[in-house]
Amino acid sequence: MALQDKYKELIDAAKTSGTNNLQVNEQDGVLHIDGEAPTGAVKDQLWDIYGKIDPNFLTGDVVLNINVATAVEGAKLKVITESSNLNIRKGPGTDQPIVGKAAHNDTVTLISKSNDQWWLIRTSSGAEGYAYAQYLKPIE
Amino acid sequence: MTMKLKQLTTAFLAAGLMFMISCKGKPKDSDVQAAVTTALQTTPGVSADVKEGVVTLSGTVSSQADKDAAESAAKLSQGVTSVVNNISVTPPAPAPAPDTTAASMTAPADVALKTSVDAIVKDFSGIKADVKDGVVIITGESKADRWKRLKIALDALKPKKVDASGLTITK
C-alpha cells in the first residue's frame, strides 16, 4: 500500500480526469497503472505528475500505461519520432518488410488498431501499412 | 528309401505351404504403419514406429488417459503384434488466472518483449536496453525529455518493471 500512498496524487488525478478502465495493481514492488485517458492532454498531465513524484522516473517503481481514447479509427495522428522517418510496414512487426515511410511531424490517418503496439495507418501520400503506435499521437 | 524320400518331400511341401500362409497372413510394416497412424489421429503429439508388427509409440501427451488411449488405439490396428508405449506424460501448465487484471499484468515473454524494446530503443542513441524476467533494464545516458519519451513508450509494453538505475540523466 505504501506505493499507492506515494503515488496517491497520480492515482487521484487519473480518477478525477475521467480515465477509463483504470487499473491500479501492485506487484513485486512495482505499481502498475493502466487506463485510457480521454485526451492526449490528460495523458501528458498524468506523466507530469508522475515525474514530479519520481523525478526522471528513475526509481522504477511505477509502470504507467495510459492509452488515449481519441485514438479511434479515422483519427488524425501526428508522427512523433525522435527526428527520423517512421517506417510503415506490411504487417504488425519489425520483421515485416517496409512498404513506406511517414516523415517526422507528418499527419497520418488511423485505419485500425492491430494491437496496442501496431496500428494500421494511411499516410498523406496514400500509402497504407502498419506503424509503431508509440510514434503516433492523436491530434486534438 | 523311396518311402523316406516321399515323406521328406511331403514334409518340405507342408513346411513351404505353411511358410507361404504365414507370409500372406503377415501384413507389411508399411501397411501397419498407415493403420496405426490413422488410429492415432485422435491423439495429437504421438508418433508410431513399426518394426515387424511391433509398434513403438513416442511423443508427449498431457495426461495418462491420453497415453493409454493411444496404446489401445494402436493395439486395435490391424497387423499389430505388440505395442511398446514410450509416450511421456507432461501435465499442461496451470491455466492462467481468469482474472482479467492478472492476465493483463502478465508480462510478455522476454523474447517478444526484447524485440519490442529494441525497436523503440534503437532510435535513442546513447541508451541501451536489456530484458530479463520481464524487467527492462536501461543503461547509458540521456537528456531528461528524451528519457521521458522512451519511458512512456516502454511502459506501454507492460513490462514488470523499467529499471533505469543504470541510466544517467544529462543536462
mmCIF file of C-alpha atoms in Angstrom:
data_model
loop_
_atom_site.group_PDB
_atom_site.id
_atom_site.type_symbol
_atom_site.label_atom_id
_atom_site.label_comp_id
_atom_site.label_asym_id
_atom_site.label_seq_id
_atom_site.Cartn_x
_atom_site.Cartn_y
_atom_site.Cartn_z
ATOM 1 C CA MET A 1 0.000 0.000 0.000
ATOM 2 C CA ALA A 2 2.964 2.289 0.560
ATOM 3 C CA LEU A 3 3.372 2.749 -3.178
ATOM 4 C CA GLN A 4 -0.258 3.728 -3.575
ATOM 5 C CA ASP A 5 0.308 6.368 -0.878
ATOM 6 C CA LYS A 6 3.444 7.634 -2.581
ATOM 7 C CA TYR A 7 1.612 7.968 -5.911
ATOM 8 C CA LYS A 8 -1.743 8.993 -4.426
ATOM 9 C CA GLU A 9 -1.728 12.285 -6.323
ATOM 10 C CA LEU A 10 -1.180 10.444 -9.600
ATOM 11 C CA ILE A 11 -3.928 7.880 -8.929
ATOM 12 C CA ASP A 12 -6.344 10.593 -7.783
ATOM 13 C CA ALA A 13 -5.603 12.678 -10.871
ATOM 14 C CA ALA A 14 -6.266 9.658 -13.100
ATOM 15 C CA LYS A 15 -9.611 9.100 -11.370
ATOM 16 C CA THR A 16 -10.785 12.719 -11.473
ATOM 17 C CA SER A 17 -9.669 13.299 -15.072
ATOM 18 C CA GLY A 18 -12.047 10.669 -16.381
ATOM 19 C CA THR A 19 -9.533 7.946 -17.172
ATOM 20 C CA ASN A 20 -11.496 4.860 -18.173
ATOM 21 C CA ASN A 21 -10.775 1.262 -17.234
ATOM 22 C CA LEU A 22 -8.387 2.496 -14.607
ATOM 23 C CA GLN A 23 -6.486 -0.355 -13.007
ATOM 24 C CA VAL A 24 -4.025 0.080 -10.183
ATOM 25 C CA ASN A 25 -2.133 -3.005 -9.102
ATOM 26 C CA GLU A 26 0.948 -3.504 -7.031
ATOM 27 C CA GLN A 27 3.124 -6.430 -7.994
ATOM 28 C CA ASP A 28 6.657 -7.259 -6.888
ATOM 29 C CA GLY A 29 7.224 -3.760 -5.561
ATOM 30 C CA VAL A 30 6.050 -2.080 -8.749
ATOM 31 C CA LEU A 31 2.823 -0.123 -9.091
ATOM 32 C CA HIS A 32 1.114 -0.834 -12.399
ATOM 33 C CA ILE A 33 -1.315 1.833 -13.522
ATOM 34 C CA ASP A 34 -3.299 1.129 -16.668
ATOM 35 C CA GLY A 35 -6.094 3.123 -18.193
ATOM 36 C CA GLU A 36 -7.455 5.074 -21.079
ATOM 37 C CA ALA A 37 -7.233 8.862 -20.820
ATOM 38 C CA PRO A 38 -9.963 10.893 -22.530
ATOM 39 C CA THR A 39 -7.397 13.103 -24.289
ATOM 40 C CA GLY A 40 -3.695 13.293 -25.008
ATOM 41 C CA ALA A 41 -3.531 16.307 -22.678
ATOM 42 C CA VAL A 42 -4.712 14.172 -19.754
ATOM 43 C CA LYS A 43 -2.072 11.581 -20.553
ATOM 44 C CA ASP A 44 0.577 14.322 -20.570
ATOM 45 C CA GLN A 45 -0.758 15.646 -17.273
ATOM 46 C CA LEU A 46 -0.536 12.222 -15.641
ATOM 47 C CA TRP A 47 3.022 11.797 -16.828
ATOM 48 C CA ASP A 48 3.898 15.248 -15.460
ATOM 49 C CA ILE A 49 2.529 14.286 -12.038
ATOM 50 C CA TYR A 50 4.428 11.003 -12.139
ATOM 51 C CA GLY A 51 7.616 12.928 -12.988
ATOM 52 C CA LYS A 52 7.015 15.299 -10.102
ATOM 53 C CA ILE A 53 6.693 12.481 -7.560
ATOM 54 C CA ASP A 54 9.576 10.475 -9.010
ATOM 55 C CA PRO A 55 11.952 12.882 -10.761
ATOM 56 C CA ASN A 56 13.137 11.427 -14.063
ATOM 57 C CA PHE A 57 11.296 8.180 -13.358
ATOM 58 C CA LEU A 58 14.476 6.649 -12.021
ATOM 59 C CA THR A 59 13.055 4.725 -9.065
ATOM 60 C CA GLY A 60 11.396 2.239 -11.382
ATOM 61 C CA ASP A 61 8.507 1.560 -9.021
ATOM 62 C CA VAL A 62 5.769 2.550 -11.477
ATOM 63 C CA VAL A 63 4.754 1.289 -14.900
ATOM 64 C CA LEU A 64 2.305 3.849 -16.242
ATOM 65 C CA ASN A 65 0.461 2.592 -19.306
ATOM 66 C CA ILE A 66 -2.043 5.196 -20.433
ATOM 67 C CA ASN A 67 -3.739 4.968 -23.819
ATOM 68 C CA VAL A 68 -5.622 7.859 -25.328
ATOM 69 C CA ALA A 69 -9.331 7.397 -26.054
ATOM 70 C CA THR A 70 -9.291 9.761 -29.012
ATOM 71 C CA ALA A 71 -7.059 7.358 -30.923
ATOM 72 C CA VAL A 72 -10.059 5.884 -32.735
ATOM 73 C CA GLU A 73 -10.480 4.774 -36.334
ATOM 74 C CA GLY A 74 -10.334 7.701 -38.696
ATOM 75 C CA ALA A 75 -8.464 9.870 -36.215
ATOM 76 C CA LYS A 76 -5.608 12.064 -37.392
ATOM 77 C CA LEU A 77 -2.297 11.168 -35.863
ATOM 78 C CA LYS A 78 0.919 13.103 -35.698
ATOM 79 C CA VAL A 79 4.205 11.297 -36.285
ATOM 80 C CA ILE A 80 6.261 11.909 -33.142
ATOM 81 C CA THR A 81 9.506 10.134 -33.946
ATOM 82 C CA GLU A 82 12.811 11.363 -32.487
ATOM 83 C CA SER A 83 13.706 13.016 -35.792
ATOM 84 C CA SER A 84 13.776 10.213 -38.335
ATOM 85 C CA ASN A 85 11.032 8.969 -40.641
ATOM 86 C CA LEU A 86 8.540 6.456 -39.345
ATOM 87 C CA ASN A 87 8.617 3.088 -41.087
ATOM 88 C CA ILE A 88 5.337 1.808 -42.492
ATOM 89 C CA ARG A 89 5.377 -1.963 -42.631
ATOM 90 C CA LYS A 90 3.422 -4.627 -44.464
ATOM 91 C CA GLY A 91 2.411 -6.322 -41.230
ATOM 92 C CA PRO A 92 2.493 -5.724 -37.489
ATOM 93 C CA GLY A 93 6.108 -6.457 -36.538
ATOM 94 C CA THR A 94 9.612 -5.162 -37.066
ATOM 95 C CA ASP A 95 10.363 -8.303 -39.056
ATOM 96 C CA GLN A 96 7.847 -7.190 -41.679
ATOM 97 C CA PRO A 97 9.050 -5.528 -44.891
ATOM 98 C CA ILE A 98 8.914 -1.752 -45.044
ATOM 99 C CA VAL A 99 6.333 -0.557 -47.564
ATOM 100 C CA GLY A 100 6.634 3.176 -46.966
ATOM 101 C CA LYS A 101 7.674 5.964 -44.651
ATOM 102 C CA ALA A 102 5.969 8.830 -42.880
ATOM 103 C CA ALA A 103 8.012 11.945 -42.205
ATOM 104 C CA HIS A 104 8.708 13.285 -38.725
ATOM 105 C CA ASN A 105 5.820 15.590 -37.677
ATOM 106 C CA ASP A 106 3.731 14.361 -40.613
ATOM 107 C CA THR A 107 -0.004 13.730 -40.171
ATOM 108 C CA VAL A 108 -1.409 10.265 -40.868
ATOM 109 C CA THR A 109 -4.837 8.655 -40.512
ATOM 110 C CA LEU A 110 -5.609 5.756 -38.213
ATOM 111 C CA ILE A 111 -7.359 2.934 -40.081
ATOM 112 C CA SER A 112 -7.422 0.311 -37.335
ATOM 113 C CA LYS A 113 -5.516 -0.905 -34.333
ATOM 114 C CA SER A 114 -3.929 -4.294 -34.870
ATOM 115 C CA ASN A 115 -2.951 -4.281 -31.195
ATOM 116 C CA ASP A 116 -1.600 -1.828 -28.630
ATOM 117 C CA GLN A 117 1.732 -1.644 -30.372
ATOM 118 C CA TRP A 118 0.897 -1.742 -34.057
ATOM 119 C CA TRP A 119 -1.612 0.439 -35.810
ATOM 120 C CA LEU A 120 -2.676 0.311 -39.429
ATOM 121 C CA ILE A 121 -2.377 3.818 -40.855
ATOM 122 C CA ARG A 122 -2.601 5.744 -44.103
ATOM 123 C CA THR A 123 -0.049 8.408 -44.878
ATOM 124 C CA SER A 124 -0.807 11.757 -46.509
ATOM 125 C CA SER A 125 0.568 10.307 -49.753
ATOM 126 C CA GLY A 126 -1.890 7.396 -49.566
ATOM 127 C CA ALA A 127 0.473 4.616 -48.513
ATOM 128 C CA GLU A 128 -1.074 2.126 -46.113
ATOM 129 C CA GLY A 129 0.654 -0.105 -43.631
ATOM 130 C CA TYR A 130 1.462 -0.811 -40.021
ATOM 131 C CA ALA A 131 3.387 1.610 -37.842
ATOM 132 C CA TYR A 132 4.567 1.570 -34.281
ATOM 133 C CA ALA A 133 1.846 3.158 -32.125
ATOM 134 C CA GLN A 134 4.315 4.793 -29.774
ATOM 135 C CA TYR A 135 5.337 7.189 -32.520
ATOM 136 C CA LEU A 136 1.790 8.269 -33.228
ATOM 137 C CA LYS A 137 -0.081 10.824 -31.179
ATOM 138 C CA PRO A 138 -3.730 11.768 -31.736
ATOM 139 C CA ILE A 139 -4.247 15.346 -32.859
ATOM 140 C CA GLU A 140 -6.937 17.147 -30.892
ATOM 141 C CA MET B 1 14.286 -95.413 -49.156
ATOM 142 C CA THR B 2 11.634 -94.264 -51.599
ATOM 143 C CA MET B 3 9.211 -94.096 -48.718
ATOM 144 C CA LYS B 4 11.559 -91.921 -46.715
ATOM 145 C CA LEU B 5 12.107 -89.535 -49.623
ATOM 146 C CA LYS B 6 8.378 -89.267 -50.151
ATOM 147 C CA GLN B 7 7.889 -88.432 -46.506
ATOM 148 C CA LEU B 8 10.617 -85.819 -46.651
ATOM 149 C CA THR B 9 9.116 -84.241 -49.765
ATOM 150 C CA THR B 10 5.709 -84.089 -48.098
ATOM 151 C CA ALA B 11 7.267 -82.524 -45.046
ATOM 152 C CA PHE B 12 9.027 -79.908 -47.194
ATOM 153 C CA LEU B 13 5.830 -79.155 -49.080
ATOM 154 C CA ALA B 14 3.904 -78.768 -45.878
ATOM 155 C CA ALA B 15 6.556 -76.502 -44.427
ATOM 156 C CA GLY B 16 6.602 -74.470 -47.610
ATOM 157 C CA LEU B 17 2.866 -74.127 -47.646
ATOM 158 C CA MET B 18 2.821 -73.029 -44.027
ATOM 159 C CA PHE B 19 5.535 -70.512 -44.724
ATOM 160 C CA MET B 20 3.535 -69.100 -47.617
ATOM 161 C CA ILE B 21 0.419 -68.870 -45.493
ATOM 162 C CA SER B 22 2.281 -67.184 -42.673
ATOM 163 C CA CYS B 23 3.817 -64.756 -45.165
ATOM 164 C CA LYS B 24 0.482 -63.935 -46.635
ATOM 165 C CA GLY B 25 -1.054 -63.506 -43.191
ATOM 166 C CA LYS B 26 1.658 -61.120 -42.052
ATOM 167 C CA PRO B 27 0.959 -57.557 -43.240
ATOM 168 C CA LYS B 28 3.776 -55.317 -44.315
ATOM 169 C CA ASP B 29 5.139 -52.871 -41.750
ATOM 170 C CA SER B 30 4.223 -50.000 -44.050
ATOM 171 C CA ASP B 31 0.564 -51.110 -44.031
ATOM 172 C CA VAL B 32 0.608 -51.441 -40.263
ATOM 173 C CA GLN B 33 2.260 -48.048 -40.023
ATOM 174 C CA ALA B 34 -0.536 -46.499 -42.067
ATOM 175 C CA ALA B 35 -3.232 -48.156 -39.956
ATOM 176 C CA VAL B 36 -1.607 -47.096 -36.692
ATOM 177 C CA THR B 37 -1.075 -43.544 -37.910
ATOM 178 C CA THR B 38 -4.769 -43.309 -38.780
ATOM 179 C CA ALA B 39 -5.727 -44.724 -35.391
ATOM 180 C CA LEU B 40 -3.514 -42.194 -33.626
ATOM 181 C CA GLN B 41 -5.050 -39.182 -35.309
ATOM 182 C CA THR B 42 -7.272 -38.654 -32.280
ATOM 183 C CA THR B 43 -4.252 -38.248 -30.013
ATOM 184 C CA PRO B 44 -2.042 -35.487 -31.407
ATOM 185 C CA GLY B 45 1.576 -35.351 -30.357
ATOM 186 C CA VAL B 46 2.072 -39.110 -30.621
ATOM 187 C CA SER B 47 4.074 -40.818 -33.329
ATOM 188 C CA ALA B 48 4.490 -44.509 -34.052
ATOM 189 C CA ASP B 49 7.308 -46.623 -35.385
ATOM 190 C CA VAL B 50 6.539 -50.112 -36.697
ATOM 191 C CA LYS B 51 9.009 -52.938 -36.936
ATOM 192 C CA GLU B 52 7.875 -56.479 -37.682
ATOM 193 C CA GLY B 53 4.436 -55.792 -36.273
ATOM 194 C CA VAL B 54 5.794 -54.242 -33.076
ATOM 195 C CA VAL B 55 4.627 -50.686 -32.652
ATOM 196 C CA THR B 56 6.745 -48.267 -30.629
ATOM 197 C CA LEU B 57 4.844 -45.183 -29.555
ATOM 198 C CA SER B 58 6.655 -41.976 -28.708
ATOM 199 C CA GLY B 59 5.824 -38.341 -28.147
ATOM 200 C CA THR B 60 4.282 -36.264 -25.415
ATOM 201 C CA VAL B 61 0.707 -36.079 -24.217
ATOM 202 C CA SER B 62 -0.900 -34.091 -21.425
ATOM 203 C CA SER B 63 -2.432 -36.956 -19.432
ATOM 204 C CA GLN B 64 -2.096 -40.640 -18.608
ATOM 205 C CA ALA B 65 -5.548 -41.181 -20.124
ATOM 206 C CA ASP B 66 -4.281 -39.899 -23.486
ATOM 207 C CA LYS B 67 -1.254 -42.179 -23.221
ATOM 208 C CA ASP B 68 -3.471 -45.207 -22.538
ATOM 209 C CA ALA B 69 -5.874 -44.227 -25.305
ATOM 210 C CA ALA B 70 -3.029 -44.062 -27.815
ATOM 211 C CA GLU B 71 -1.832 -47.508 -26.761
ATOM 212 C CA SER B 72 -5.336 -49.009 -27.049
ATOM 213 C CA ALA B 73 -5.832 -47.412 -30.447
ATOM 214 C CA ALA B 74 -2.521 -48.799 -31.678
ATOM 215 C CA LYS B 75 -3.280 -52.305 -30.341
ATOM 216 C CA LEU B 76 -6.598 -52.385 -32.195
ATOM 217 C CA SER B 77 -4.949 -51.582 -35.501
ATOM 218 C CA GLN B 78 -4.642 -54.430 -37.934
ATOM 219 C CA GLY B 79 -1.374 -56.314 -38.041
ATOM 220 C CA VAL B 80 -0.070 -55.047 -34.712
ATOM 221 C CA THR B 81 1.503 -57.817 -32.629
ATOM 222 C CA SER B 82 2.543 -55.754 -29.641
ATOM 223 C CA VAL B 83 2.898 -52.169 -28.521
ATOM 224 C CA VAL B 84 5.815 -50.523 -26.753
ATOM 225 C CA ASN B 85 4.484 -47.397 -25.094
ATOM 226 C CA ASN B 86 7.251 -44.806 -24.756
ATOM 227 C CA ILE B 87 4.911 -41.815 -24.610
ATOM 228 C CA SER B 88 5.784 -39.327 -21.903
ATOM 229 C CA VAL B 89 3.099 -37.536 -19.939
ATOM 230 C CA THR B 90 3.619 -33.836 -19.295
ATOM 231 C CA PRO B 91 0.756 -32.154 -17.478
ATOM 232 C CA PRO B 92 -0.202 -28.843 -19.105
ATOM 233 C CA ALA B 93 0.886 -25.619 -17.435
ATOM 234 C CA PRO B 94 -1.717 -24.344 -14.986
ATOM 235 C CA ALA B 95 -4.341 -22.278 -16.760
ATOM 236 C CA PRO B 96 -3.854 -18.537 -16.391
ATOM 237 C CA ALA B 97 -5.971 -16.907 -13.730
ATOM 238 C CA PRO B 98 -9.366 -15.966 -15.140
ATOM 239 C CA ASP B 99 -8.983 -12.559 -13.517
ATOM 240 C CA THR B 100 -8.505 -10.106 -16.409
ATOM 241 C CA THR B 101 -6.428 -7.857 -14.189
ATOM 242 C CA ALA B 102 -3.907 -10.596 -13.581
ATOM 243 C CA ALA B 103 -3.914 -11.524 -17.259
ATOM 244 C CA SER B 104 -3.152 -8.005 -18.372
ATOM 245 C CA MET B 105 -0.354 -7.866 -15.824
ATOM 246 C CA THR B 106 1.385 -10.923 -17.166
ATOM 247 C CA ALA B 107 4.489 -9.646 -18.827
ATOM 248 C CA PRO B 108 5.020 -10.922 -22.351
ATOM 249 C CA ALA B 109 7.761 -13.431 -22.873
ATOM 250 C CA ASP B 110 11.200 -11.890 -22.672
ATOM 251 C CA VAL B 111 11.948 -12.587 -26.308
ATOM 252 C CA ALA B 112 8.873 -10.819 -27.600
ATOM 253 C CA LEU B 113 9.433 -8.001 -25.138
ATOM 254 C CA LYS B 114 13.076 -7.665 -26.166
ATOM 255 C CA THR B 115 12.062 -7.345 -29.823
ATOM 256 C CA SER B 116 9.595 -4.587 -28.993
ATOM 257 C CA VAL B 117 12.053 -2.839 -26.693
ATOM 258 C CA ASP B 118 14.821 -2.991 -29.290
ATOM 259 C CA ALA B 119 12.531 -1.491 -31.917
ATOM 260 C CA ILE B 120 11.976 1.514 -29.676
ATOM 261 C CA VAL B 121 15.411 1.931 -28.151
ATOM 262 C CA LYS B 122 17.251 1.828 -31.483
ATOM 263 C CA ASP B 123 16.091 5.411 -32.081
ATOM 264 C CA PHE B 124 17.554 6.597 -28.786
ATOM 265 C CA SER B 125 21.289 6.770 -29.259
ATOM 266 C CA GLY B 126 23.328 6.526 -26.086
ATOM 267 C CA ILE B 127 20.775 4.285 -24.394
ATOM 268 C CA LYS B 128 20.964 0.523 -24.171
ATOM 269 C CA ALA B 129 18.227 -1.812 -23.056
ATOM 270 C CA ASP B 130 18.136 -5.393 -21.935
ATOM 271 C CA VAL B 131 15.273 -7.612 -20.832
ATOM 272 C CA LYS B 132 15.403 -10.118 -18.022
ATOM 273 C CA ASP B 133 12.405 -11.877 -16.446
ATOM 274 C CA GLY B 134 10.046 -9.280 -17.845
ATOM 275 C CA VAL B 135 12.096 -6.390 -16.468
ATOM 276 C CA VAL B 136 13.504 -3.818 -18.891
ATOM 277 C CA ILE B 137 16.971 -2.733 -17.793
ATOM 278 C CA ILE B 138 18.087 0.630 -19.142
ATOM 279 C CA THR B 139 21.684 1.812 -19.157
ATOM 280 C CA GLY B 140 23.557 4.695 -20.730
ATOM 281 C CA GLU B 141 22.810 8.381 -20.634
ATOM 282 C CA SER B 142 20.122 10.644 -21.968
ATOM 283 C CA LYS B 143 18.607 14.065 -21.610
ATOM 284 C CA ALA B 144 15.544 14.147 -19.364
ATOM 285 C CA ASP B 145 12.963 14.864 -22.093
ATOM 286 C CA ARG B 146 14.208 12.072 -24.343
ATOM 287 C CA TRP B 147 14.243 9.631 -21.471
ATOM 288 C CA LYS B 148 10.661 10.609 -20.611
ATOM 289 C CA ARG B 149 9.541 9.804 -24.147
ATOM 290 C CA LEU B 150 11.361 6.482 -24.021
ATOM 291 C CA LYS B 151 9.879 5.641 -20.619
ATOM 292 C CA ILE B 152 6.349 6.350 -21.909
ATOM 293 C CA ALA B 153 6.960 4.031 -24.850
ATOM 294 C CA LEU B 154 8.463 1.304 -22.667
ATOM 295 C CA ASP B 155 5.644 1.397 -20.089
ATOM 296 C CA ALA B 156 3.159 0.847 -22.903
ATOM 297 C CA LEU B 157 4.783 -2.570 -23.456
ATOM 298 C CA LYS B 158 3.577 -3.511 -19.954
ATOM 299 C CA PRO B 159 6.880 -4.774 -18.586
ATOM 300 C CA LYS B 160 7.088 -5.923 -14.978
ATOM 301 C CA LYS B 161 9.401 -3.019 -14.297
ATOM 302 C CA VAL B 162 11.592 -0.494 -16.058
ATOM 303 C CA ASP B 163 14.857 -0.462 -14.166
ATOM 304 C CA ALA B 164 16.698 2.767 -15.009
ATOM 305 C CA SER B 165 19.146 2.686 -12.093
ATOM 306 C CA GLY B 166 21.960 2.399 -14.637
ATOM 307 C CA LEU B 167 20.844 5.496 -16.547
ATOM 308 C CA THR B 168 22.480 8.889 -16.194
ATOM 309 C CA ILE B 169 20.384 11.961 -16.893
ATOM 310 C CA THR B 170 22.395 14.680 -18.625
ATOM 311 C CA LYS B 171 21.615 18.378 -18.751
#
